[in-house]
């Protein structure tokens, strides 16, 4: 059925609140716009569906059924009562028609704008294809494979996804919004706490990353998050090794953010050794539990011989 706009807005509001706050009511702006959230992962979103467009794509199934004159009672009734021999693609609803029928005709007019009528009329219709036509893919991002890597722990991927778009609520952002009075880094107290500083120009996080690189035998000089992700994407190494390195970056970003929040809310700061140990443990357990079925022996030997302990 056609969902009213208010119903769709209420459903999306509940979904947004649950995603960012964990309950059905939320106040204030979200870190990332709902429009961006609903983009596919390769376009920078997390793949949620736009409810209005998905509802329209579902209703196109009726448009397709009417165009193809499917053999059922409802279609026969539509052609006898409303159509009366008029071509479906040029038909316009009268002012006396029901709200539901007017909405279905409006959906038909949307089909004329975004889809090939010949293809709609001659091939079986799938709701997923209709949704893709209504929501064309935006430009792809160059970090989606590393952020949503299968060997990443899901909560690590989500935190990395926000961090790489510079949407974490760092003290610099909060200060800019006049929520707090100062913007110094909670881990070093020497610089402004921006996302770029926190990952990994801050002396504390810099040392954590450097130690993890040693444990993983990862010889790369750059210490900036975006450049690290880009390096992994371009590196001429196996897919498995890229996945392990991506999991390590996601894990250390998550741990650094947890340590930062621990200082803010509990006045407790973990040591570099604790961060490194927890990061390596998370990576090792995740890789072993989600071990890819097609892994070369050389990659197996590389992973098992890494310096997980010092």
mmCIF file of C-alpha atoms in Angstrom:
data_model
loop_
_atom_site.group_PDB
_atom_site.id
_atom_site.type_symbol
_atom_site.label_atom_id
_atom_site.label_comp_id
_atom_site.label_asym_id
_atom_site.label_seq_id
_atom_site.Cartn_x
_atom_site.Cartn_y
_atom_site.Cartn_z
ATOM 1 C CA UNK A 1 0.000 0.000 0.000
ATOM 2 C CA UNK A 2 1.004 3.634 -0.401
ATOM 3 C CA UNK A 3 2.350 4.934 2.900
ATOM 4 C CA UNK A 4 1.416 8.512 3.870
ATOM 5 C CA UNK A 5 4.332 10.950 4.092
ATOM 6 C CA UNK A 6 3.793 11.531 7.818
ATOM 7 C CA UNK A 7 3.997 7.797 8.501
ATOM 8 C CA UNK A 8 7.276 7.596 6.577
ATOM 9 C CA UNK A 9 8.711 10.581 8.476
ATOM 10 C CA UNK A 10 7.761 8.977 11.815
ATOM 11 C CA UNK A 11 9.342 5.639 10.861
ATOM 12 C CA UNK A 12 12.570 7.323 9.746
ATOM 13 C CA UNK A 13 12.684 9.403 12.933
ATOM 14 C CA UNK A 14 12.486 6.209 15.019
ATOM 15 C CA UNK A 15 15.219 4.579 12.918
ATOM 16 C CA UNK A 16 17.520 7.618 13.238
ATOM 17 C CA UNK A 17 16.988 7.822 16.989
ATOM 18 C CA UNK A 18 17.713 4.134 17.486
ATOM 19 C CA UNK A 19 20.848 4.256 15.341
ATOM 20 C CA UNK A 20 22.421 7.230 17.135
ATOM 21 C CA UNK A 21 20.853 7.130 20.611
ATOM 22 C CA UNK A 22 19.716 3.544 21.166
ATOM 23 C CA UNK A 23 16.064 4.428 21.773
ATOM 24 C CA UNK A 24 13.080 5.656 19.741
ATOM 25 C CA UNK A 25 13.301 9.381 20.551
ATOM 26 C CA UNK A 26 16.204 11.670 19.648
ATOM 27 C CA UNK A 27 16.798 15.407 19.982
ATOM 28 C CA UNK A 28 19.331 17.368 17.959
ATOM 29 C CA UNK A 29 21.195 16.814 14.710
ATOM 30 C CA UNK A 30 22.779 13.468 13.876
ATOM 31 C CA UNK A 31 26.507 13.251 13.031
ATOM 32 C CA UNK A 32 25.713 12.124 9.472
ATOM 33 C CA UNK A 33 22.642 13.051 7.437
ATOM 34 C CA UNK A 34 19.978 10.424 6.802
ATOM 35 C CA UNK A 35 20.336 10.971 3.053
ATOM 36 C CA UNK A 36 24.004 9.948 3.287
ATOM 37 C CA UNK A 37 23.229 6.993 5.557
ATOM 38 C CA UNK A 38 20.901 5.563 2.919
ATOM 39 C CA UNK A 39 23.594 5.491 0.249
ATOM 40 C CA UNK A 40 25.221 2.111 -0.540
ATOM 41 C CA UNK A 41 28.428 1.354 1.333
ATOM 42 C CA UNK A 42 30.542 1.879 -1.768
ATOM 43 C CA UNK A 43 29.094 5.414 -2.020
ATOM 44 C CA UNK A 44 29.894 6.258 1.613
ATOM 45 C CA UNK A 45 26.654 5.213 3.325
ATOM 46 C CA UNK A 46 25.702 2.130 5.305
ATOM 47 C CA UNK A 47 23.137 0.731 2.885
ATOM 48 C CA UNK A 48 19.888 1.577 4.687
ATOM 49 C CA UNK A 49 16.834 1.899 2.451
ATOM 50 C CA UNK A 50 14.990 5.166 1.863
ATOM 51 C CA UNK A 51 11.525 4.195 3.002
ATOM 52 C CA UNK A 52 9.627 6.546 0.664
ATOM 53 C CA UNK A 53 11.553 5.381 -2.403
ATOM 54 C CA UNK A 54 11.310 1.709 -1.391
ATOM 55 C CA UNK A 55 7.550 2.105 -0.938
ATOM 56 C CA UNK A 56 7.318 3.694 -4.388
ATOM 57 C CA UNK A 57 9.429 0.874 -5.870
ATOM 58 C CA UNK A 58 7.027 -1.641 -4.320
ATOM 59 C CA UNK A 59 4.031 0.214 -5.787
ATOM 60 C CA UNK A 60 5.628 0.099 -9.253
ATOM 61 C CA UNK A 61 4.812 -3.617 -9.181
ATOM 62 C CA UNK A 62 1.137 -2.626 -9.557
ATOM 63 C CA UNK A 63 2.056 -0.210 -12.358
ATOM 64 C CA UNK A 64 3.814 -3.098 -14.103
ATOM 65 C CA UNK A 65 0.837 -5.429 -13.538
ATOM 66 C CA UNK A 66 -1.599 -2.919 -15.052
ATOM 67 C CA UNK A 67 0.708 -2.287 -18.036
ATOM 68 C CA UNK A 68 0.987 -6.033 -18.697
ATOM 69 C CA UNK A 69 -2.725 -6.721 -18.009
ATOM 70 C CA UNK A 70 -2.025 -9.540 -15.596
ATOM 71 C CA UNK A 71 -4.788 -12.122 -15.387
ATOM 72 C CA UNK A 72 -6.361 -11.402 -11.994
ATOM 73 C CA UNK A 73 -9.648 -9.941 -10.795
ATOM 74 C CA UNK A 74 -8.218 -6.625 -9.536
ATOM 75 C CA UNK A 75 -6.502 -5.836 -12.863
ATOM 76 C CA UNK A 76 -9.675 -6.664 -14.768
ATOM 77 C CA UNK A 77 -11.650 -4.372 -12.465
ATOM 78 C CA UNK A 78 -9.133 -1.521 -12.952
ATOM 79 C CA UNK A 79 -9.376 -1.768 -16.736
ATOM 80 C CA UNK A 80 -13.167 -1.919 -16.661
ATOM 81 C CA UNK A 81 -13.823 0.861 -14.117
ATOM 82 C CA UNK A 82 -10.889 3.298 -14.559
ATOM 83 C CA UNK A 83 -9.083 2.625 -17.807
ATOM 84 C CA UNK A 84 -11.968 1.843 -20.183
ATOM 85 C CA UNK A 85 -9.661 1.219 -23.125
ATOM 86 C CA UNK A 86 -7.352 4.190 -22.506
ATOM 87 C CA UNK A 87 -3.590 3.626 -22.865
ATOM 88 C CA UNK A 88 -2.132 3.173 -19.362
ATOM 89 C CA UNK A 89 1.016 5.205 -19.958
ATOM 90 C CA UNK A 90 -0.923 8.276 -21.089
ATOM 91 C CA UNK A 91 -3.767 7.885 -18.586
ATOM 92 C CA UNK A 92 -4.417 10.669 -16.039
ATOM 93 C CA UNK A 93 -6.604 10.214 -12.966
ATOM 94 C CA UNK A 94 -9.787 12.272 -12.737
ATOM 95 C CA UNK A 95 -10.413 14.642 -9.859
ATOM 96 C CA UNK A 96 -13.208 12.361 -8.568
ATOM 97 C CA UNK A 97 -10.874 9.338 -8.241
ATOM 98 C CA UNK A 98 -9.870 8.013 -4.820
ATOM 99 C CA UNK A 99 -6.708 9.226 -3.071
ATOM 100 C CA UNK A 100 -5.137 5.791 -3.386
ATOM 101 C CA UNK A 101 -5.748 5.595 -7.134
ATOM 102 C CA UNK A 102 -4.362 9.113 -7.643
ATOM 103 C CA UNK A 103 -1.206 8.123 -5.769
ATOM 104 C CA UNK A 104 -0.813 5.007 -7.933
ATOM 105 C CA UNK A 105 -1.159 7.098 -11.087
ATOM 106 C CA UNK A 106 1.463 9.503 -9.653
ATOM 107 C CA UNK A 107 3.798 6.524 -9.207
ATOM 108 C CA UNK A 108 3.170 5.619 -12.848
ATOM 109 C CA UNK A 109 4.217 9.142 -13.834
ATOM 110 C CA UNK A 110 7.444 8.712 -11.827
ATOM 111 C CA UNK A 111 8.155 5.543 -13.797
ATOM 112 C CA UNK A 112 7.884 7.538 -17.012
ATOM 113 C CA UNK A 113 10.602 9.883 -15.733
ATOM 114 C CA UNK A 114 13.191 7.393 -14.500
ATOM 115 C CA UNK A 115 12.640 4.070 -16.271
ATOM 116 C CA UNK A 116 12.454 2.704 -19.799
ATOM 117 C CA UNK A 117 8.772 1.967 -20.509
ATOM 118 C CA UNK A 118 9.633 -0.723 -23.048
ATOM 119 C CA UNK A 119 11.782 -2.542 -20.528
ATOM 120 C CA UNK A 120 9.153 -2.220 -17.783
ATOM 121 C CA UNK A 121 6.485 -3.635 -20.087
ATOM 122 C CA UNK A 122 8.446 -6.592 -21.434
ATOM 123 C CA UNK A 123 10.578 -7.880 -18.536
ATOM 124 C CA UNK A 124 9.591 -9.231 -15.094
ATOM 125 C CA UNK A 125 9.697 -6.477 -12.489
ATOM 126 C CA UNK A 126 11.826 -6.620 -9.349
ATOM 127 C CA UNK A 127 11.380 -4.137 -6.512
ATOM 128 C CA UNK A 128 15.157 -3.900 -6.010
ATOM 129 C CA UNK A 129 15.606 -2.803 -9.652
ATOM 130 C CA UNK A 130 12.893 -0.189 -9.248
ATOM 131 C CA UNK A 131 14.608 1.157 -6.136
ATOM 132 C CA UNK A 132 17.922 1.455 -7.971
ATOM 133 C CA UNK A 133 16.217 3.425 -10.729
ATOM 134 C CA UNK A 134 14.648 5.801 -8.201
ATOM 135 C CA UNK A 135 17.906 6.185 -6.225
ATOM 136 C CA UNK A 136 20.832 6.351 -8.672
ATOM 137 C CA UNK A 137 24.251 5.647 -7.176
ATOM 138 C CA UNK A 138 26.300 8.682 -6.152
ATOM 139 C CA UNK A 139 30.054 8.947 -6.600
ATOM 140 C CA UNK A 140 31.974 6.066 -5.058
ATOM 141 C CA UNK A 141 34.372 6.659 -2.165
ATOM 142 C CA UNK A 142 37.874 5.243 -2.080
ATOM 143 C CA UNK A 143 37.682 3.807 1.458
ATOM 144 C CA UNK A 144 34.566 1.612 1.544
ATOM 145 C CA UNK A 145 36.387 -1.723 1.153
ATOM 146 C CA UNK A 146 38.711 -0.976 4.061
ATOM 147 C CA UNK A 147 36.000 0.427 6.353
ATOM 148 C CA UNK A 148 33.513 -2.404 5.736
ATOM 149 C CA UNK A 149 36.104 -5.138 5.451
ATOM 150 C CA UNK A 150 34.731 -8.545 6.518
ATOM 151 C CA UNK A 151 37.527 -9.049 9.048
ATOM 152 C CA UNK A 152 36.649 -5.814 10.870
ATOM 153 C CA UNK A 153 34.598 -6.125 14.037
ATOM 154 C CA UNK A 154 31.276 -4.408 13.145
ATOM 155 C CA UNK A 155 31.431 -1.770 15.903
ATOM 156 C CA UNK A 156 35.003 -0.985 14.823
ATOM 157 C CA UNK A 157 33.828 -0.490 11.236
ATOM 158 C CA UNK A 158 31.037 1.838 12.358
ATOM 159 C CA UNK A 159 33.417 3.965 14.439
ATOM 160 C CA UNK A 160 35.957 4.077 11.586
ATOM 161 C CA UNK A 161 33.186 5.026 9.142
ATOM 162 C CA UNK A 162 32.321 8.075 11.265
ATOM 163 C CA UNK A 163 35.964 8.971 11.935
ATOM 164 C CA UNK A 164 37.074 8.861 8.311
ATOM 165 C CA UNK A 165 34.330 11.368 7.460
ATOM 166 C CA UNK A 166 35.448 13.616 10.350
ATOM 167 C CA UNK A 167 32.085 13.339 12.097
ATOM 168 C CA UNK A 168 33.159 12.135 15.537
ATOM 169 C CA UNK A 169 32.247 14.574 18.289
ATOM 170 C CA UNK A 170 35.778 15.738 18.964
ATOM 171 C CA UNK A 171 36.354 18.646 21.336
ATOM 172 C CA UNK A 172 37.180 20.937 18.422
ATOM 173 C CA UNK A 173 33.732 20.276 16.890
ATOM 174 C CA UNK A 174 31.971 20.662 20.228
ATOM 175 C CA UNK A 175 33.847 23.911 20.913
ATOM 176 C CA UNK A 176 32.925 25.215 17.474
ATOM 177 C CA UNK A 177 29.253 24.531 18.291
ATOM 178 C CA UNK A 178 29.636 26.391 21.641
ATOM 179 C CA UNK A 179 28.872 23.242 23.624
ATOM 180 C CA UNK A 180 32.160 23.232 25.594
ATOM 181 C CA UNK A 181 34.559 25.987 26.591
ATOM 182 C CA UNK A 182 37.920 24.514 25.487
ATOM 183 C CA UNK A 183 39.117 22.237 22.736
ATOM 184 C CA UNK A 184 42.444 20.796 23.945
ATOM 185 C CA UNK A 185 43.184 17.117 23.370
ATOM 186 C CA UNK A 186 42.266 14.931 26.336
ATOM 187 C CA UNK A 187 45.154 12.526 25.658
ATOM 188 C CA UNK A 188 48.057 14.973 25.373
ATOM 189 C CA UNK A 189 46.663 18.418 26.378
ATOM 190 C CA UNK A 190 49.036 20.046 23.885
ATOM 191 C CA UNK A 191 47.006 20.473 20.708
ATOM 192 C CA UNK A 192 43.431 21.043 19.583
ATOM 193 C CA UNK A 193 41.507 17.779 19.586
ATOM 194 C CA UNK A 194 40.586 17.389 15.925
ATOM 195 C CA UNK A 195 39.971 14.068 14.226
ATOM 196 C CA UNK A 196 43.235 14.464 12.296
ATOM 197 C CA UNK A 197 45.157 15.096 15.517
ATOM 198 C CA UNK A 198 43.519 12.203 17.356
ATOM 199 C CA UNK A 199 44.280 9.744 14.498
ATOM 200 C CA UNK A 200 47.313 9.697 14.741
ATOM 201 C CA UNK A 201 49.247 12.912 15.301
ATOM 202 C CA UNK A 202 48.652 12.932 19.062
ATOM 203 C CA UNK A 203 51.781 11.552 20.819
ATOM 204 C CA UNK A 204 49.715 8.917 22.638
ATOM 205 C CA UNK A 205 47.873 7.587 19.584
ATOM 206 C CA UNK A 206 51.015 7.987 17.453
ATOM 207 C CA UNK A 207 52.923 5.687 19.814
ATOM 208 C CA UNK A 208 50.057 3.166 19.824
ATOM 209 C CA UNK A 209 49.986 3.003 16.036
ATOM 210 C CA UNK A 210 53.764 2.780 15.762
ATOM 211 C CA UNK A 211 53.811 -0.185 18.169
ATOM 212 C CA UNK A 212 51.013 -1.928 16.257
ATOM 213 C CA UNK A 213 52.927 -1.469 13.009
ATOM 214 C CA UNK A 214 55.899 -3.207 14.594
ATOM 215 C CA UNK A 215 53.723 -6.112 15.781
ATOM 216 C CA UNK A 216 52.228 -6.492 12.293
ATOM 217 C CA UNK A 217 55.555 -6.027 10.523
ATOM 218 C CA UNK A 218 53.913 -3.172 8.616
ATOM 219 C CA UNK A 219 56.540 -0.918 7.047
ATOM 220 C CA UNK A 220 54.758 2.295 6.085
ATOM 221 C CA UNK A 221 55.781 5.765 7.213
ATOM 222 C CA UNK A 222 52.496 7.674 7.058
ATOM 223 C CA UNK A 223 50.688 8.230 10.350
ATOM 224 C CA UNK A 224 47.467 9.891 9.124
ATOM 225 C CA UNK A 225 44.243 7.892 9.101
ATOM 226 C CA UNK A 226 43.058 8.761 5.596
ATOM 227 C CA UNK A 227 46.498 8.147 4.111
ATOM 228 C CA UNK A 228 46.778 4.791 5.891
ATOM 229 C CA UNK A 229 43.422 3.679 4.485
ATOM 230 C CA UNK A 230 44.426 4.871 1.037
ATOM 231 C CA UNK A 231 47.761 3.046 1.304
ATOM 232 C CA UNK A 232 45.987 -0.219 2.108
ATOM 233 C CA UNK A 233 43.655 0.202 -0.861
ATOM 234 C CA UNK A 234 46.543 0.795 -3.273
ATOM 235 C CA UNK A 235 49.093 -1.620 -1.818
ATOM 236 C CA UNK A 236 50.267 -4.464 -4.031
ATOM 237 C CA UNK A 237 49.663 -7.167 -1.449
ATOM 238 C CA UNK A 238 47.137 -9.976 -1.208
ATOM 239 C CA UNK A 239 43.499 -9.337 -0.361
ATOM 240 C CA UNK A 240 43.908 -11.242 2.905
ATOM 241 C CA UNK A 241 46.800 -9.050 4.077
ATOM 242 C CA UNK A 242 44.860 -5.910 3.155
ATOM 243 C CA UNK A 243 41.944 -7.222 5.218
ATOM 244 C CA UNK A 244 44.158 -7.850 8.264
ATOM 245 C CA UNK A 245 45.706 -4.379 8.060
ATOM 246 C CA UNK A 246 42.265 -2.798 7.655
ATOM 247 C CA UNK A 247 41.028 -4.696 10.712
ATOM 248 C CA UNK A 248 44.034 -3.427 12.692
ATOM 249 C CA UNK A 249 43.406 0.212 11.702
ATOM 250 C CA UNK A 250 39.702 -0.070 12.543
ATOM 251 C CA UNK A 251 40.515 -1.682 15.891
ATOM 252 C CA UNK A 252 43.083 0.928 16.963
ATOM 253 C CA UNK A 253 40.776 3.806 15.941
ATOM 254 C CA UNK A 254 38.026 2.281 18.077
ATOM 255 C CA UNK A 255 40.378 1.732 21.041
ATOM 256 C CA UNK A 256 41.779 5.281 20.858
ATOM 257 C CA UNK A 257 38.257 6.694 20.830
ATOM 258 C CA UNK A 258 37.351 4.499 23.816
ATOM 259 C CA UNK A 259 40.410 5.693 25.736
ATOM 260 C CA UNK A 260 39.566 9.306 24.919
ATOM 261 C CA UNK A 261 36.003 8.815 26.195
ATOM 262 C CA UNK A 262 37.343 7.086 29.302
ATOM 263 C CA UNK A 263 39.398 10.170 30.135
ATOM 264 C CA UNK A 264 36.401 12.431 29.517
ATOM 265 C CA UNK A 265 33.783 10.534 31.501
ATOM 266 C CA UNK A 266 35.749 8.501 34.054
ATOM 267 C CA UNK A 267 39.047 10.435 34.341
ATOM 268 C CA UNK A 268 40.873 7.175 33.581
ATOM 269 C CA UNK A 269 43.444 6.773 30.826
ATOM 270 C CA UNK A 270 44.699 3.403 29.629
ATOM 271 C CA UNK A 271 48.376 2.917 28.852
ATOM 272 C CA UNK A 272 49.852 2.478 25.391
ATOM 273 C CA UNK A 273 50.543 -1.184 26.189
ATOM 274 C CA UNK A 274 46.899 -1.775 27.126
ATOM 275 C CA UNK A 275 45.653 -0.200 23.889
ATOM 276 C CA UNK A 276 48.105 -2.185 21.782
ATOM 277 C CA UNK A 277 47.325 -5.462 23.538
ATOM 278 C CA UNK A 278 43.565 -5.015 23.204
ATOM 279 C CA UNK A 279 43.888 -4.038 19.545
ATOM 280 C CA UNK A 280 46.040 -7.038 18.672
ATOM 281 C CA UNK A 281 43.785 -9.420 20.619
ATOM 282 C CA UNK A 282 40.704 -8.138 18.815
ATOM 283 C CA UNK A 283 42.342 -8.495 15.406
ATOM 284 C CA UNK A 284 43.701 -11.966 16.111
ATOM 285 C CA UNK A 285 40.419 -13.352 17.478
ATOM 286 C CA UNK A 286 38.376 -11.800 14.686
ATOM 287 C CA UNK A 287 40.623 -13.132 11.919
ATOM 288 C CA UNK A 288 40.724 -16.623 13.424
ATOM 289 C CA UNK A 289 36.950 -16.712 13.869
ATOM 290 C CA UNK A 290 36.229 -15.392 10.341
ATOM 291 C CA UNK A 291 39.100 -17.075 8.550
ATOM 292 C CA UNK A 292 38.532 -16.826 4.754
ATOM 293 C CA UNK A 293 38.097 -20.233 3.136
ATOM 294 C CA UNK A 294 40.355 -19.347 0.196
ATOM 295 C CA UNK A 295 43.586 -18.205 1.809
ATOM 296 C CA UNK A 296 47.002 -18.912 0.325
ATOM 297 C CA UNK A 297 49.462 -20.862 2.418
ATOM 298 C CA UNK A 298 51.919 -17.968 2.235
ATOM 299 C CA UNK A 299 49.296 -15.664 3.768
ATOM 300 C CA UNK A 300 48.528 -18.196 6.491
ATOM 301 C CA UNK A 301 52.220 -18.425 7.361
ATOM 302 C CA UNK A 302 52.515 -14.619 7.333
ATOM 303 C CA UNK A 303 49.629 -14.179 9.761
ATOM 304 C CA UNK A 304 50.640 -16.979 12.128
ATOM 305 C CA UNK A 305 54.214 -15.663 12.278
ATOM 306 C CA UNK A 306 53.258 -12.087 13.157
ATOM 307 C CA UNK A 307 54.636 -10.638 16.389
ATOM 308 C CA UNK A 308 51.421 -10.688 18.383
ATOM 309 C CA UNK A 309 53.414 -10.809 21.621
ATOM 310 C CA UNK A 310 56.414 -8.759 22.699
#
